[in-house]
Coordinates of C-alpha atoms in Angstrom, one line a residue:
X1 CA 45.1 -11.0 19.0
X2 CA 45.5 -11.0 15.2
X3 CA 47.0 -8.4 13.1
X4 CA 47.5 -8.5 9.2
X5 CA 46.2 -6.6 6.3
X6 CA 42.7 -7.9 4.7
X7 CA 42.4 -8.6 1.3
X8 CA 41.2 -5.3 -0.1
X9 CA 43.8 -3.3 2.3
X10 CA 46.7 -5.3 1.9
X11 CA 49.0 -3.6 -0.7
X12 CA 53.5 -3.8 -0.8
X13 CA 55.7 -0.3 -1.3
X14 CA 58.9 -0.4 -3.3
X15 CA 62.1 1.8 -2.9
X16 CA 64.7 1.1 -5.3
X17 CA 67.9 2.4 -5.8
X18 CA 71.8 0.7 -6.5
X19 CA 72.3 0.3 -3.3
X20 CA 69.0 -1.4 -1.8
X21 CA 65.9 -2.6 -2.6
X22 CA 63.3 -2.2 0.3
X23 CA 59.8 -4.1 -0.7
X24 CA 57.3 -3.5 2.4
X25 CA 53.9 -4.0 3.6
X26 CA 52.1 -1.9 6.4
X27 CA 50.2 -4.0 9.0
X28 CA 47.4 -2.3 10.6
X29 CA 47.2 -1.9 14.5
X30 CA 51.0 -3.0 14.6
X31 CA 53.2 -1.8 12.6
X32 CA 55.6 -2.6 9.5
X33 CA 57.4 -5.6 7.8
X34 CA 60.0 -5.2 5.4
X35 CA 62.3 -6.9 3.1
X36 CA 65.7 -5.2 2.8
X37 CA 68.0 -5.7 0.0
X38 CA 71.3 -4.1 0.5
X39 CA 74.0 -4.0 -1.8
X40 CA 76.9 -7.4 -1.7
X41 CA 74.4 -8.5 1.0
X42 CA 71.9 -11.3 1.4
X43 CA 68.0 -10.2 2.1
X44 CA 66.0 -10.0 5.4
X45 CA 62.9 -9.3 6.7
X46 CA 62.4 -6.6 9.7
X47 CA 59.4 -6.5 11.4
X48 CA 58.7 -3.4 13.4
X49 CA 55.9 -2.6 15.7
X50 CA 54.7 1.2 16.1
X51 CA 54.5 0.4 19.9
X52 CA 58.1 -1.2 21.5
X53 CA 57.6 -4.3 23.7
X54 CA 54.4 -6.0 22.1
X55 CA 56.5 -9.5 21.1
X56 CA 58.5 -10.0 24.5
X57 CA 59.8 -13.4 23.8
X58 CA 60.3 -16.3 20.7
X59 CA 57.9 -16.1 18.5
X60 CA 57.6 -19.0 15.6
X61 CA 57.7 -18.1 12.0
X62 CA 55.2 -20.2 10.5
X63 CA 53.4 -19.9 6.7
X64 CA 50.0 -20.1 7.3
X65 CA 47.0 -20.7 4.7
X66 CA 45.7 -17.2 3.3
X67 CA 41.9 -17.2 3.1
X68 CA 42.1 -17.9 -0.2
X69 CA 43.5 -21.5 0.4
X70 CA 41.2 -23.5 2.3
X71 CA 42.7 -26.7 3.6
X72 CA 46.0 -25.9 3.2
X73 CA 48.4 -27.2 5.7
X74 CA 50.2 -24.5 7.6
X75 CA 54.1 -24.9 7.3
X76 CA 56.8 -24.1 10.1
X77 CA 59.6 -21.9 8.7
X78 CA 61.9 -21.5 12.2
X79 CA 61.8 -19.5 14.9
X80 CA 62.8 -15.8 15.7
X81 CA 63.9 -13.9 18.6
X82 CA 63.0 -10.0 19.1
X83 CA 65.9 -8.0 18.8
X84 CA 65.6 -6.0 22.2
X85 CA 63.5 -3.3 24.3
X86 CA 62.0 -2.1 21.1
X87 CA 60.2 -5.3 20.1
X88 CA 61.4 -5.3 16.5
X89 CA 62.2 -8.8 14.8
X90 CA 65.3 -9.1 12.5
X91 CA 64.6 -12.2 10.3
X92 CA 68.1 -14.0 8.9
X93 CA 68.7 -14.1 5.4
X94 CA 67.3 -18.1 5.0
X95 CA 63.9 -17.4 6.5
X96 CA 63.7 -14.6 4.8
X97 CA 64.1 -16.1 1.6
X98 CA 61.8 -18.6 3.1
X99 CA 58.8 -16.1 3.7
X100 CA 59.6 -14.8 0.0
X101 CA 58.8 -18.3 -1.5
X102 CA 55.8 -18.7 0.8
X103 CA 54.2 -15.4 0.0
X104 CA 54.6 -16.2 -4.1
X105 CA 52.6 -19.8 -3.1
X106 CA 50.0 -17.3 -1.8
X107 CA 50.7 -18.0 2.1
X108 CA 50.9 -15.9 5.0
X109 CA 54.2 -16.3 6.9
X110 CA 53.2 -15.7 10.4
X111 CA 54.7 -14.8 13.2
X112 CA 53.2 -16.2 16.7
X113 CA 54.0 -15.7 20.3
X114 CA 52.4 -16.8 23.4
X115 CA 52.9 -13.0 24.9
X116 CA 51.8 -9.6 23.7
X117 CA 53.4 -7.1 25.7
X118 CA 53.9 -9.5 28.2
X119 CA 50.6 -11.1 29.4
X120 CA 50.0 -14.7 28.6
X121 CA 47.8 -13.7 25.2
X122 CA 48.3 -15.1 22.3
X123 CA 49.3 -12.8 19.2
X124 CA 49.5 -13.3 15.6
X125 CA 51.1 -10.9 13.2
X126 CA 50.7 -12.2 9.5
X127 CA 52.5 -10.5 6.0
X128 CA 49.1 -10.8 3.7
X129 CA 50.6 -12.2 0.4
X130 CA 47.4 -10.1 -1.3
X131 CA 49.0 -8.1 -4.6
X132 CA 52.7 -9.7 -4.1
X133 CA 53.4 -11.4 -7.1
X134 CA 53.4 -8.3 -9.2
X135 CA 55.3 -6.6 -6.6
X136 CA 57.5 -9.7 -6.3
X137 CA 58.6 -9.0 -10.3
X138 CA 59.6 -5.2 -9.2
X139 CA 61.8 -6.6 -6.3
X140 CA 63.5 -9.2 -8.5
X141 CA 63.7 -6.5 -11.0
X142 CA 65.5 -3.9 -8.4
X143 CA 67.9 -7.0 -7.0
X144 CA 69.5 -7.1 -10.4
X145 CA 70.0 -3.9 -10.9
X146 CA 72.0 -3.3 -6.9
X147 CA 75.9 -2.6 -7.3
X148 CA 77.9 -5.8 -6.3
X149 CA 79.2 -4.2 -3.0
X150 CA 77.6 -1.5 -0.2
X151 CA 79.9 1.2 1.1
X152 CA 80.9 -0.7 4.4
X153 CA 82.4 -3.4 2.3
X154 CA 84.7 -1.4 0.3
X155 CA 85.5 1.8 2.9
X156 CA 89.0 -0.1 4.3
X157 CA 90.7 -2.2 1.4
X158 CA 94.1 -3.4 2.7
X159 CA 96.2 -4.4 -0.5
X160 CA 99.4 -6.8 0.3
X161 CA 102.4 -7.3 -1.2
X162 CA 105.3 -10.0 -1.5
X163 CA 108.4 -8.6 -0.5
X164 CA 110.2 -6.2 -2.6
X165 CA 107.9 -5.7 -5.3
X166 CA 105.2 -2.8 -6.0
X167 CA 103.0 -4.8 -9.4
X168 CA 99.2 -5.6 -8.9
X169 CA 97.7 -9.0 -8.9
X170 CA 94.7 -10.0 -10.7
X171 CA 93.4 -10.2 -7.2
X172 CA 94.1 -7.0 -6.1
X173 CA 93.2 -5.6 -9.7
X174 CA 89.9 -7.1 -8.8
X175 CA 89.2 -5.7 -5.8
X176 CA 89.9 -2.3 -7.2
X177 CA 87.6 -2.8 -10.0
X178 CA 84.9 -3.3 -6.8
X179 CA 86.0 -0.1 -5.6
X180 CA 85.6 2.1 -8.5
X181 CA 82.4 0.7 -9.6
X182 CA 81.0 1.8 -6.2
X183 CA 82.6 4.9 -6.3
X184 CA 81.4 5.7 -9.5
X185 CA 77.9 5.2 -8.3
X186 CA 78.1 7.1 -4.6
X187 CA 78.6 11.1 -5.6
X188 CA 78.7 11.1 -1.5
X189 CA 82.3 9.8 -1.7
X190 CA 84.5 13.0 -1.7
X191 CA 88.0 11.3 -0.7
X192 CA 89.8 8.6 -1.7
X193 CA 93.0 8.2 0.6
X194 CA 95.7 5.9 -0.6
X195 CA 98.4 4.8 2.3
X196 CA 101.7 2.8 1.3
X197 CA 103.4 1.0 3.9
X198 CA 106.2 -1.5 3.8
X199 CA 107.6 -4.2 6.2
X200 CA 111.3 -3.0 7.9
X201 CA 113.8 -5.3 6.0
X202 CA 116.2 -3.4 4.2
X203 CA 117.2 0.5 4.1
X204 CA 114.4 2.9 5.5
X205 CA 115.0 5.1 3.1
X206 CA 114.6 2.2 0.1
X207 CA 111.3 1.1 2.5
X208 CA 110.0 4.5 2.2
X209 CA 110.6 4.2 -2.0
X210 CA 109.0 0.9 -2.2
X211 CA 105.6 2.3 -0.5
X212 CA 105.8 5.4 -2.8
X213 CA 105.6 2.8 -5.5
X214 CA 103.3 0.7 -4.2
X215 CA 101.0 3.6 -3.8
X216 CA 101.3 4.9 -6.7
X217 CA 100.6 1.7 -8.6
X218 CA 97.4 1.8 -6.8
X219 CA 96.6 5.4 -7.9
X220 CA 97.5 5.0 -10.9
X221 CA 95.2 2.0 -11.9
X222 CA 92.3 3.7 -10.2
X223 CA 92.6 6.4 -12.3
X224 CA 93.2 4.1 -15.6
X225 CA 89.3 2.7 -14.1
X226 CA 87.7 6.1 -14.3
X227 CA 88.2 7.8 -10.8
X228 CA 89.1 11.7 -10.3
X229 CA 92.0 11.8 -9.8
X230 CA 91.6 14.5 -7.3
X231 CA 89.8 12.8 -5.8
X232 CA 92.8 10.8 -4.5
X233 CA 95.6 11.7 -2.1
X234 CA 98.5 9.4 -2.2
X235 CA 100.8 9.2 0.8
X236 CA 103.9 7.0 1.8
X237 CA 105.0 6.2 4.9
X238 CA 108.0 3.4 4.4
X239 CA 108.0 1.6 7.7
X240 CA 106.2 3.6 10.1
X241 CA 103.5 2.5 11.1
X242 CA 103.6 -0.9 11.1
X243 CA 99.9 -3.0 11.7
X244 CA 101.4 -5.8 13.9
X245 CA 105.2 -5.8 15.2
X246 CA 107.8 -6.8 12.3
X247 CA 108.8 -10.1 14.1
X248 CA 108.1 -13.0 11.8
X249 CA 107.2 -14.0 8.3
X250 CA 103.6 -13.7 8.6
X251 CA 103.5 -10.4 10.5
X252 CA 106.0 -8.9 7.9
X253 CA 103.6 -10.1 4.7
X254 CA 100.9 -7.9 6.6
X255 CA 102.7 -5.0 6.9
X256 CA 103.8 -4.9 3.4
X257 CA 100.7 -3.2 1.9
X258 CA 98.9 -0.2 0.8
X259 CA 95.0 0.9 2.5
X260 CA 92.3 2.5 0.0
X261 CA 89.7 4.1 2.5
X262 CA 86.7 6.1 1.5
X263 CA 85.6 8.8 3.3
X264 CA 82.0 10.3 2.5
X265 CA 80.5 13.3 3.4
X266 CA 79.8 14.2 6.7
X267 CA 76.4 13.0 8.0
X268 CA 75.7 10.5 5.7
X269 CA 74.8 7.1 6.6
X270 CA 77.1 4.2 5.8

């Protein structure tokens, strides 16, 4: 069994916004394959049948000639494993990148198995590289234009702190910058909460001033980059709520620092 788009059929869909870049291609009889772009991530390819269980086992990645290339050696990329019940096939970043340089040669990356939905028949599921060049452009196109981070990467910052002092490195600086581009860019971001937290050497109540600072460094830089500023609730809480007991050098250093989490409206995907 063979299922790929034919020449005159075959044809690649673009979605493109700053947060991902999806560039895919409808295979009849079977279902879809996709490569997905997101945001601070690498690409990969997700194939996805319209019926679950029809790839059961491994199944080897492998570019194969298109018609248009006769006596062109067939090339083995690696091989895959479905994901679970539902038969779709999550291709790692590498082979993915892989099957991009083989479709722009013209090939068909492949993907065979000795069992369709679980008999001993051979099946072969090709991506048609038919119309992908020009497509190709658009992705590379989108890719440049995705923000530098997706929402899970910046929704729990924990900023640190040497002890007794409340200035911003160029590291932490840095990471804020990260923050507020996103931010800027996802209107679905309604809160911004800002924590301070300090280690337990010294007076609590001198604990409880240095987090104030600390947090209000924070706040106050993210507002100098552009951000609402009520958008943002500060709070201080000194040494309460330490992350790991206060017992030795290293556990200290972790609890001297202040959290910036995102919260989003509710109901919308990370």
């Amino acid at each position: 069994m063979t299922f790929r788009a034919a020449i005159d059929e075959a044809s690649w869909q673009m979605e493109t916004s700053q947060f991902a870049c999806l560039l895919s291609q409808a295979i009849p009889s079977y279902g879809t394959g996709a490569f997905e772009h997101e945001a601070g991530e690498s690409v990969r390819f997700i194939l996805t049948p319209t019926q679950q269980q029809q790839i059961t086992g491994p199944a080897r990645l492998v570019a194969e000639a298109s018609q248009w290339q006769p006596g062109t050696a067939p090339k083995m990329l690696g091989v895959v494993r479905v994901k679970d019940s539902s038969g779709v096939i999550e291709v790692p970043a590498t082979l993915a990148e892989n099957m991009l340089a083989a479709l722009y040669k013209g090939m068909t990356p492949t993907f065979n198995t000795d069992q369709w939905f679980g008999s001993p028949e051979l099946l072969k599921v090709g991506v048609s590289a038919a119309n992908f060049q020009s497509a190709y452009t658009d992705y590379l196109d989108c890719v440049t234009g995705l923000l530098p981070a997706n929402f899970r990467q910046v929704a729990r910052t924990a900023i640190l702190f040497p002890s007794g002092q409340a200035g911003l490195s160029d590291a932490t600086r840095q990471r804020l910058d990260l923050i507020a581009t996103y931010v800027k860019a996802d209107n679905s971001v309604q809160t911004i909460y800002v924590d301070g937290h300090s280690d337990n050497l010294g007076r609590r109540l001198l604990n409880r001033d240095l987090s104030k600072k600390r947090a209000e460094e924070v706040t106050r830089y993210l507002v100098q980059l552009g951000l609402p500023e009520d958008k943002i609730i500060t709070r201080y809480h000194g040494e309460r709520y330490p992350v790991v007991p206060n017992n030795s050098v290293e556990n200290r250093a972790r609890n001297r620092r202040v959290t910036v989490r995102l919260e989003r409206e509710e109901g919308t995907a990370l």
